[in-house]
Amino acid sequence: MPYRSACLDHERLARPEWHGIRAEFPYQSRQFSGERRIASIQTPLPRSESNANPGVPRQGQLNRASTTLSFDEAPPFAKWHAKVVHRPGSGRAGMTREATIPFIHSGNPHPARRSKRKRKSMNHGKHHTKPMMRHLFTLLLAVLLLTSLPGRAQAQLPELGNPVDTVLSPDEERQIGAEVFSQLRARGGVIEDPLLDSYLNDLGIRLMSSASGTRFAPQLVIVDNPMINAFTVPGGYIAVFSGLMLTAENESELAGVVAHEIAHATQRHIAQMVAAQTGNSMTAVAGFIAGILLGAVDPQLGAAVATAGIAGAAQNAINYTRMHEREADRIAIDTLRRADMDPRGMASFFETLQRRAGASPGRQFEFLRTHPMNSERISAIRDRLAGLNNDRFGANDSESFRLARARLAALTGRSGLSLDEPEETYRQAVAAQRQGNHDQAVEKLRPLYRDNPGNRWYALPLARALNDTGQTQEADRVLADLISLYPGDSTLLRVEVDWMLDRGDAKTAYQTARQAVEDRPKDAEAALTLSRAASAADRPLEHHEQLGRYFLLKDNLVAAHQELETAYTHTADNPRAQARIESTLQEIERLAGQTEE
């Protein structure tokens, strides 16, 4: 009887041909002589003419000390949940804590639709479970078992010279970060906007290129949440809450927060926390991942509100030490200076938050809770800045920051934000466009564009508004002029192709995206754009292959393997594509094997 491996979403929908679940939770426990323990809970296939055997029970339990892990059936083809409940008996009397892990079906499709490939897959089987997913399950179970025990000892710092790579390698960090952000996007908590994405990631690249330590390719997103917070996921993945971006008064303050988060990534503080753990846990980073994947709040509040619990739940396990915070401050200052950005913005932002917290003692600022702040720490930052020559820094702001802030305020419906001109007019135009008042948007954007024809912040929304009001020729001209100024720009490619698809011209959209990928084979966003165009053009092979390439370029090996396995099922009449995808799958499995070792 075939069983499936419980797995995370990878931004994909559950499919009706997936019939059962097998959930494996491998973990190691130093209290039990370091032996590897597997908790395996299985659910049967649905009853049918071909499957009359009722199979095993649909609920299983794993008992370890006073902790119970149960796997309960969800509605058909929906999410399944693993629940950990801590009962009274260990720790403080009467303490009961629960956490729920969401999983959905994954693995190979129904046997009748499976590929004829005979070699091993990362998707199924006890011994061939997806390496990164197995690692994630390990982390999740470890933290849930840990955090349900209130009285656990304080972790100690690792001895000097103890390599953190033996616990969590940079490759593993990147794969974990990619998986977590894939889930975060799938939950709908991220603001998807080409202009904001481009601005924030350009800022991240500028700072990461000036940072010391282990440099990752930074991936930044804006979480749609009014709280003032930011957090780092392993591998250089950074989330900035919309509330923080709107609170920052200038670009230097925003850059200070991003540089601080980048320092946590480049100094691999999460990996250090993993290496520091003692007792019956293998990792503290699992709490971070669990906090993101669980939501840790009432799901009825909606996906956007659910992200409010991310950093708080994560911090219960990570809770950066004061040493890590001071180190991140010091390195962030150096990073900002090398990036030619005023480091005083970081100190001013921290001071602003501390003043607000003092003026509103009943209000909790998430950034201060997850990044403990005190007067000694701010004084240390000020003392370090006092010994540096900061007079060489000019304006601590930029036009892009001001327009990004205005655009974000419009997209999130934030009112009461004090903006100068032309930012206030721009905010009104974007708000009108968001509300469907395209004529008003054109009226406000036209003069802004006329004075700044090369400004993407004005040109892109104007082109869209013109198109939506039926002025297609002028819209095409505005977009074409912009593309000529920024050839090879992934954001413009995405807008151009989406525009063609909206007009029903899937053939031209596909050809445009195909040429872009040929010109820029390492451009992940171009691959993602081509996958959408290929889907619209009814080219399933290229759709899945390009989506797999996108995930591979983003270091998400599990999702890449899954998409390429699906692409392989469409290669029966295409031996060249079959060989190409086979080679890529083997390379992914080789990389995954190295990571697992």
XYZ file of C-alpha atoms in Angstrom:
597
model
C 0.000 0.000 0.000
C 1.641 3.263 -1.049
C 2.057 6.001 1.495
C 3.063 9.599 1.005
C 5.669 11.611 2.870
C 4.264 14.522 4.824
C 5.898 17.630 3.501
C 5.650 21.401 3.422
C 3.783 23.310 0.736
C 6.422 24.553 -1.745
C 3.770 27.011 -2.955
C 1.869 24.150 -4.624
C -1.728 23.011 -4.288
C -2.683 19.584 -3.006
C -3.664 17.227 -5.805
C -6.619 14.810 -5.710
C -4.515 11.869 -6.895
C -2.458 11.905 -3.703
C -4.018 9.318 -1.451
C -2.253 8.873 1.852
C 0.341 10.251 4.210
C 3.343 8.831 5.947
C 4.998 11.228 8.366
C 8.519 10.561 9.585
C 10.140 12.547 12.351
C 13.787 11.514 12.784
C 15.530 13.158 15.685
C 18.553 12.622 17.883
C 18.583 12.760 21.637
C 21.765 13.038 23.649
C 19.887 11.844 26.731
C 19.352 8.491 25.054
C 22.950 7.673 24.087
C 22.690 9.678 20.877
C 20.664 6.998 19.118
C 18.598 7.995 16.115
C 14.895 7.619 16.804
C 12.189 7.552 14.150
C 8.580 8.374 14.919
C 6.571 7.162 11.947
C 2.832 7.749 11.751
C 0.879 6.379 8.796
C -2.572 6.999 7.397
C -4.249 4.671 4.877
C -5.521 5.259 1.394
C -9.220 6.121 1.161
C -11.556 3.149 0.801
C -12.447 2.413 -2.806
C -13.112 -0.552 -5.104
C -9.372 -1.010 -5.528
C -8.632 -0.418 -1.864
C -11.113 -2.166 0.387
C -8.605 -2.817 3.130
C -9.284 -0.345 5.932
C -5.542 -0.318 6.656
C -4.008 1.137 9.774
C -5.747 3.559 12.109
C -5.948 7.129 10.928
C -4.400 8.456 14.094
C -1.081 7.602 15.672
C 0.698 8.729 18.791
C 4.292 8.984 19.884
C 4.857 9.056 23.628
C 8.158 10.285 24.992
C 8.249 11.166 28.661
C 5.158 13.354 29.115
C 5.074 14.628 25.548
C 2.521 13.261 23.091
C 2.722 13.718 19.347
C -0.511 13.023 17.498
C -1.284 13.096 13.799
C -4.920 13.838 13.045
C -6.755 13.579 9.735
C -7.745 16.825 8.049
C -10.413 17.268 5.351
C -9.660 15.488 2.054
C -6.702 16.925 0.166
C -6.292 19.701 2.699
C -3.620 20.275 5.292
C -2.720 17.763 7.960
C -1.474 18.771 11.362
C 0.946 17.276 13.836
C 0.166 18.400 17.358
C 2.508 18.322 20.336
C 0.958 18.625 23.777
C 2.959 18.927 26.974
C 1.116 17.362 29.900
C 1.673 18.119 33.576
C 4.325 15.913 35.066
C 7.601 17.391 33.873
C 8.368 20.989 34.516
C 6.034 23.240 36.481
C 2.889 21.610 37.770
C -0.172 22.267 35.710
C 1.791 23.496 32.675
C 0.120 22.507 29.404
C 1.362 23.775 26.062
C 0.323 22.943 22.521
C 1.683 23.634 19.072
C 0.406 22.608 15.663
C 2.572 21.942 12.625
C 0.900 22.269 9.225
C 1.864 19.842 6.491
C 0.282 19.012 3.167
C 0.498 16.063 0.844
C 3.579 15.712 -1.293
C 5.563 13.064 -3.076
C 5.115 11.215 -6.325
C 1.667 11.301 -7.933
C -0.684 8.359 -8.245
C 1.165 5.215 -9.429
C -0.725 5.230 -12.719
C 0.766 8.636 -13.497
C 4.266 8.077 -12.211
C 7.332 8.533 -14.324
C 9.150 5.411 -15.487
C 12.374 6.667 -13.963
C 13.787 3.850 -11.831
C 16.490 5.588 -9.883
C 15.920 6.687 -6.328
C 13.793 9.705 -5.584
C 14.103 12.300 -2.878
C 10.358 12.148 -2.486
C 9.529 8.927 -0.723
C 10.672 6.076 1.423
C 12.139 5.843 4.875
C 15.687 5.767 3.629
C 15.277 8.193 0.765
C 13.267 10.926 2.405
C 14.050 14.348 1.005
C 17.240 15.266 2.858
C 16.317 18.858 3.564
C 12.768 17.954 4.539
C 14.074 15.288 6.884
C 16.305 17.922 8.419
C 13.365 20.289 8.790
C 11.244 17.596 10.436
C 14.125 16.943 12.816
C 14.336 20.604 13.698
C 10.598 20.986 14.153
C 10.178 17.979 16.392
C 13.260 18.855 18.416
C 12.046 22.338 19.199
C 8.534 21.238 20.037
C 9.823 18.627 22.444
C 12.161 21.230 23.886
C 9.887 24.217 24.186
C 7.245 22.125 25.944
C 9.679 21.612 28.830
C 9.668 24.925 30.732
C 12.484 24.107 33.088
C 15.239 23.293 30.596
C 18.697 24.543 31.348
C 20.174 27.671 29.809
C 22.247 26.831 26.737
C 25.966 27.455 26.912
C 28.071 29.045 24.222
C 30.156 26.613 22.180
C 33.824 26.338 22.920
C 36.134 28.462 20.820
C 37.190 26.625 17.701
C 34.118 24.400 17.656
C 33.085 24.576 13.968
C 29.402 25.301 13.545
C 29.554 23.678 10.109
C 29.383 20.278 11.782
C 25.920 21.203 13.064
C 24.504 23.463 10.365
C 26.455 24.166 7.186
C 25.994 27.280 5.009
C 24.346 25.092 2.355
C 21.881 23.776 4.923
C 21.193 27.315 6.097
C 20.396 28.411 2.546
C 18.076 25.467 1.974
C 16.282 26.011 5.272
C 15.860 29.706 4.524
C 14.530 28.975 1.050
C 12.012 26.483 2.438
C 10.844 28.837 5.172
C 10.374 31.763 2.804
C 8.537 29.503 0.366
C 6.096 28.746 3.178
C 5.866 32.386 4.215
C 4.912 33.384 0.673
C 2.442 30.507 0.404
C 0.654 31.753 3.516
C -0.041 35.088 1.835
C 1.779 37.176 4.422
C 4.213 38.807 1.990
C 3.568 41.984 -0.005
C 4.230 41.050 -3.627
C 5.091 44.248 -5.472
C 7.813 44.455 -8.158
C 8.917 47.984 -7.273
C 9.106 47.397 -3.523
C 10.798 44.021 -4.009
C 13.408 45.577 -6.269
C 14.124 48.464 -3.898
C 14.473 46.389 -0.743
C 16.590 43.678 -2.368
C 18.872 46.251 -4.008
C 19.434 47.694 -0.538
C 20.135 44.207 0.821
C 22.632 43.432 -1.950
C 24.432 46.726 -1.362
C 24.807 45.983 2.337
C 25.623 42.274 1.987
C 28.403 43.061 -0.497
C 29.978 45.298 2.154
C 29.533 42.860 5.046
C 32.171 40.685 6.668
C 31.758 37.005 7.457
C 29.898 34.366 5.454
C 28.165 36.201 2.637
C 24.898 34.847 1.335
C 22.863 36.000 -1.644
C 20.349 38.093 0.313
C 16.627 37.579 -0.122
C 14.420 40.242 1.452
C 10.638 40.421 1.653
C 8.144 42.805 3.193
C 5.739 41.119 5.606
C 2.292 42.687 5.525
C 2.042 43.489 9.207
C 1.827 46.848 11.032
C 4.128 45.734 13.845
C 7.599 47.251 14.024
C 9.846 44.256 13.528
C 12.297 42.409 11.314
C 13.835 38.952 11.543
C 16.481 36.822 9.892
C 16.072 33.265 8.649
C 19.136 31.041 8.058
C 20.935 31.634 4.789
C 20.561 35.398 4.388
C 16.762 35.476 4.212
C 15.425 38.619 5.872
C 11.844 39.731 6.490
C 11.033 43.370 7.192
C 7.586 44.163 8.554
C 5.662 46.902 6.757
C 5.212 48.665 10.090
C 8.971 48.994 10.470
C 9.461 50.389 6.960
C 6.784 52.984 7.537
C 8.192 53.920 10.946
C 11.737 54.526 9.663
C 12.070 58.254 9.047
C 14.885 57.997 6.521
C 16.815 55.418 4.522
C 19.684 55.321 7.007
C 17.343 54.066 9.723
C 15.953 51.330 7.488
C 19.458 50.430 6.309
C 20.592 50.228 9.930
C 17.978 47.585 10.721
C 18.724 45.620 7.532
C 22.480 45.783 8.221
C 21.847 44.507 11.753
C 19.860 41.540 10.404
C 22.516 40.876 7.755
C 25.117 40.757 10.520
C 23.141 38.015 12.256
C 23.237 36.091 8.959
C 26.889 36.645 8.025
C 28.107 35.840 11.537
C 25.874 32.758 11.463
C 24.382 33.433 14.869
C 21.585 30.939 14.290
C 24.100 28.193 13.540
C 26.007 29.211 16.668
C 22.842 28.862 18.708
C 22.375 25.391 17.248
C 25.910 24.418 18.238
C 25.389 25.856 21.714
C 22.472 23.639 22.642
C 22.852 21.038 25.359
C 20.516 18.480 26.923
C 17.834 16.764 24.890
C 17.810 19.237 21.979
C 19.741 19.275 18.735
C 18.808 22.819 17.784
C 17.312 26.124 18.708
C 16.848 27.168 15.118
C 13.910 24.775 14.949
C 11.983 27.203 17.089
C 12.622 29.887 14.559
C 11.393 27.695 11.723
C 8.457 26.458 13.788
C 7.514 30.025 14.654
C 7.320 30.890 10.982
C 5.587 27.724 9.837
C 3.149 27.490 12.718
C 1.965 31.074 12.747
C 1.595 30.713 16.525
C -1.643 32.724 16.522
C -5.332 32.123 15.915
C -5.589 31.227 12.191
C -8.997 32.914 12.038
C -7.211 36.244 12.233
C -6.047 35.674 8.660
C -2.707 35.063 7.013
C -1.573 38.672 7.283
C -2.240 38.824 11.013
C -0.762 35.351 11.482
C 2.648 36.707 10.583
C 2.494 38.846 13.716
C 3.362 35.787 15.769
C 6.306 34.751 13.649
C 9.130 36.603 15.308
C 7.716 36.202 18.803
C 7.349 32.440 18.525
C 10.729 32.142 16.899
C 12.414 34.146 19.608
C 11.245 31.720 22.282
C 13.818 29.290 20.893
C 16.514 31.572 19.496
C 16.448 34.666 21.723
C 19.725 36.071 20.486
C 22.174 36.457 23.300
C 23.342 39.895 24.301
C 26.722 38.996 22.897
C 25.166 38.320 19.497
C 23.229 41.572 19.609
C 26.331 43.598 20.450
C 28.294 41.829 17.730
C 25.530 42.492 15.200
C 25.531 46.173 16.183
C 29.297 46.470 15.765
C 29.402 44.669 12.421
C 26.366 46.566 11.136
C 28.141 49.869 11.775
C 31.182 48.710 9.806
C 28.948 47.374 7.024
C 27.061 50.648 6.715
C 30.258 52.672 6.530
C 31.726 50.434 3.831
C 28.446 50.715 1.907
C 28.742 54.517 2.184
C 25.594 54.786 4.291
C 25.286 56.813 7.470
C 25.540 54.407 10.446
C 24.001 56.967 12.782
C 20.599 55.995 11.423
C 20.738 52.669 13.258
C 21.280 54.380 16.606
C 18.566 56.975 15.982
C 16.036 54.278 15.059
C 16.782 52.254 18.194
C 16.503 55.400 20.310
C 13.170 56.295 18.702
C 11.756 52.874 19.522
C 13.007 53.060 23.088
C 11.448 56.508 23.564
C 8.128 55.318 22.169
C 8.187 52.287 24.423
C 8.850 54.516 27.426
C 6.018 56.859 26.481
C 3.610 53.926 25.998
C 4.485 51.355 28.677
C 1.456 49.231 27.825
C 2.408 48.964 24.169
C 4.790 46.244 23.093
C 7.233 46.926 20.279
C 8.081 43.608 18.685
C 11.553 44.657 17.590
C 12.507 45.490 21.171
C 11.066 42.202 22.403
C 12.870 40.052 19.848
C 16.029 42.188 19.858
C 16.499 43.079 23.553
C 17.505 46.717 23.922
C 18.798 48.648 26.908
C 20.491 51.976 27.549
C 23.919 50.307 27.852
C 23.606 48.824 24.388
C 22.594 52.132 22.801
C 25.412 53.876 24.675
C 27.863 51.329 23.282
C 26.617 52.087 19.758
C 26.946 55.833 20.356
C 30.438 55.425 21.805
C 31.544 53.467 18.759
C 30.078 56.062 16.409
C 31.769 58.881 18.330
C 35.171 57.447 17.504
C 34.485 57.461 13.773
C 34.487 60.206 11.189
C 30.872 60.403 10.106
C 30.989 63.888 8.606
C 31.704 62.457 5.159
C 28.183 61.100 4.928
C 25.809 63.384 3.098
C 22.063 63.018 2.852
C 20.805 60.038 4.836
C 17.850 59.619 2.530
C 17.075 58.806 -1.091
C 14.251 59.419 -3.524
C 13.706 55.677 -3.849
C 13.220 55.305 -0.090
C 10.716 58.154 0.058
C 8.715 56.780 -2.861
C 8.916 53.220 -1.510
C 7.518 54.448 1.789
C 4.720 56.338 0.028
C 3.876 53.335 -2.145
C 3.857 50.985 0.843
C 1.547 53.335 2.745
C -0.890 53.274 -0.184
C -0.765 49.499 -0.656
C -1.318 48.810 3.056
C -3.944 51.514 3.540
C -1.819 53.293 6.135
C -3.210 56.747 6.914
C -1.774 59.646 8.847
C 1.732 59.288 7.427
C 3.454 62.657 7.038
C 4.790 62.921 3.473
C 6.231 65.799 1.499
C 5.671 66.450 -2.188
C 5.808 64.752 -4.621
C 5.573 61.672 -2.360
C 2.090 62.572 -1.109
C 0.763 62.963 -4.659
C 2.353 59.642 -5.555
C 0.728 57.965 -2.545
C -2.659 59.312 -3.603
C -2.135 58.042 -7.164
C -1.204 54.533 -6.010
C -4.132 54.498 -3.575
C -6.508 55.533 -6.373
C -5.114 52.805 -8.609
C -5.509 50.255 -5.823
C -9.154 51.265 -5.435
C -9.803 50.952 -9.182
C -9.966 54.694 -9.879
C -7.574 54.557 -12.843
C -8.573 57.909 -14.361
C -7.601 59.699 -11.153
C -4.345 57.726 -11.053
C -3.478 58.841 -14.602
C -4.289 62.443 -13.729
C -1.888 62.434 -10.782
C 0.879 60.328 -12.346
C 1.149 62.078 -15.715
C 2.815 65.284 -14.439
C 5.141 63.264 -12.189
C 6.225 61.137 -15.139
C 6.563 64.154 -17.434
C 9.081 65.714 -15.036
C 10.906 62.390 -14.452
C 10.440 60.162 -17.537
C 13.125 57.691 -16.481
C 11.725 57.114 -12.995
C 10.332 53.575 -12.660
C 8.247 54.506 -9.622
C 6.208 56.827 -11.852
C 6.457 55.097 -15.233
C 5.277 51.611 -14.259
C 2.069 52.594 -12.441
C 1.328 55.184 -15.137
C 1.672 52.576 -17.886
C -0.641 50.250 -15.980
C -3.202 52.989 -15.351
C -3.117 54.042 -19.008
C -3.655 50.453 -20.072
C -6.544 50.046 -17.639
C -8.234 53.166 -19.048
C -7.942 51.912 -22.625
C -5.075 54.202 -23.636
C -3.009 51.247 -24.794
C -0.793 53.002 -27.346
C 0.480 55.533 -24.822
C 0.835 52.762 -22.251
C 2.971 50.704 -24.643
C 5.158 53.703 -25.397
C 5.766 54.471 -21.713
C 6.725 50.872 -20.980
C 8.904 50.555 -24.103
C 10.795 53.749 -23.227
C 11.443 52.416 -19.744
C 12.668 49.041 -21.007
C 15.094 50.813 -23.352
C 16.546 52.662 -20.357
C 16.863 49.495 -18.238
C 17.604 46.562 -20.572
C 17.718 43.198 -18.841
C 15.758 44.393 -15.820
C 13.876 41.442 -14.286
C 11.198 43.645 -12.755
C 10.364 45.181 -16.124
C 10.387 41.750 -17.763
C 7.876 40.511 -15.217
C 5.606 43.513 -15.813
C 5.920 43.263 -19.601
C 5.095 39.552 -19.700
C 2.231 39.882 -17.222
C 0.874 42.680 -19.361
C 0.935 40.474 -22.468
C -0.788 37.677 -20.583
C -3.479 40.051 -19.352
C -4.149 40.958 -22.986
C -4.419 37.294 -23.929
C -1.209 37.216 -25.982
C 0.357 34.120 -24.404
C 2.457 33.361 -27.489
C 4.302 36.700 -27.470
C 4.631 36.566 -23.683
C 6.247 33.142 -23.931
C 8.638 34.227 -26.695
C 9.664 37.346 -24.766
C 10.337 35.428 -21.555
C 12.104 32.620 -23.438
C 14.539 35.099 -24.998
C 15.213 36.685 -21.605
C 16.120 33.306 -20.068
C 18.428 32.524 -22.982
C 20.143 35.888 -22.478
C 20.298 35.556 -18.667
C 20.375 31.845 -17.731
C 21.267 32.597 -14.080
C 18.401 35.043 -13.572
C 15.972 33.330 -11.187
C 13.224 35.902 -11.686
C 13.419 35.487 -15.470
C 12.987 31.720 -15.023
C 9.946 32.313 -12.821
C 8.461 34.674 -15.400
C 9.034 32.107 -18.153
C 7.321 29.426 -16.063
C 4.179 31.563 -15.889
C 4.289 32.346 -19.593
C 4.836 28.679 -20.471
C 1.848 27.683 -18.367
C -0.344 30.217 -20.159
C 0.975 28.952 -23.515
C 0.045 25.361 -22.590
C 3.647 24.160 -22.324
C 3.611 22.052 -19.124
C 7.133 20.686 -19.624
C 8.707 24.139 -19.717
C 6.417 25.430 -16.991
C 7.621 22.838 -14.476
C 11.213 22.831 -15.711
C 11.564 26.606 -15.401
C 9.846 26.621 -12.020
C 12.336 23.961 -10.958
C 15.208 26.126 -12.249
C 13.817 29.064 -10.278
C 13.809 27.052 -7.044
C 17.271 25.683 -7.809
C 18.666 29.184 -8.327
C 17.048 30.116 -5.008
C 18.758 27.162 -3.237
C 15.470 25.354 -2.558
C 16.588 21.865 -3.581
C 13.477 20.076 -2.362
C 11.047 22.218 -4.337
C 13.367 22.186 -7.368
C 13.524 18.388 -7.328
C 9.761 18.148 -6.986
C 9.092 20.422 -9.964
C 11.690 18.721 -12.160
C 10.276 15.291 -11.325
C 6.929 16.583 -12.564
C 8.570 18.048 -15.668
C 10.142 14.646 -16.363
C 6.684 13.093 -16.701
C 6.119 15.301 -19.775
C 9.276 14.206 -21.642
C 8.068 10.960 -23.236
C 8.311 12.438 -26.747
C 11.321 14.645 -26.040
C 14.523 12.639 -25.403
C 16.697 15.765 -25.284
C 14.582 17.291 -22.533
C 14.528 13.923 -20.770
C 18.325 13.766 -20.708
C 18.609 17.412 -19.652
C 16.197 17.070 -16.745
C 17.678 13.714 -15.721
C 21.094 15.352 -15.489
C 19.752 18.231 -13.394
C 17.927 15.842 -11.047
C 21.101 13.848 -10.512
C 22.987 17.046 -9.727
C 20.336 18.086 -7.195
C 20.506 14.668 -5.523
C 24.291 14.937 -5.405
C 24.060 18.357 -3.750
C 21.401 17.119 -1.340
C 23.577 14.135 -0.455
C 26.503 16.420 0.335
C 24.271 18.550 2.535
C 22.918 15.520 4.358
C 26.406 14.213 5.055
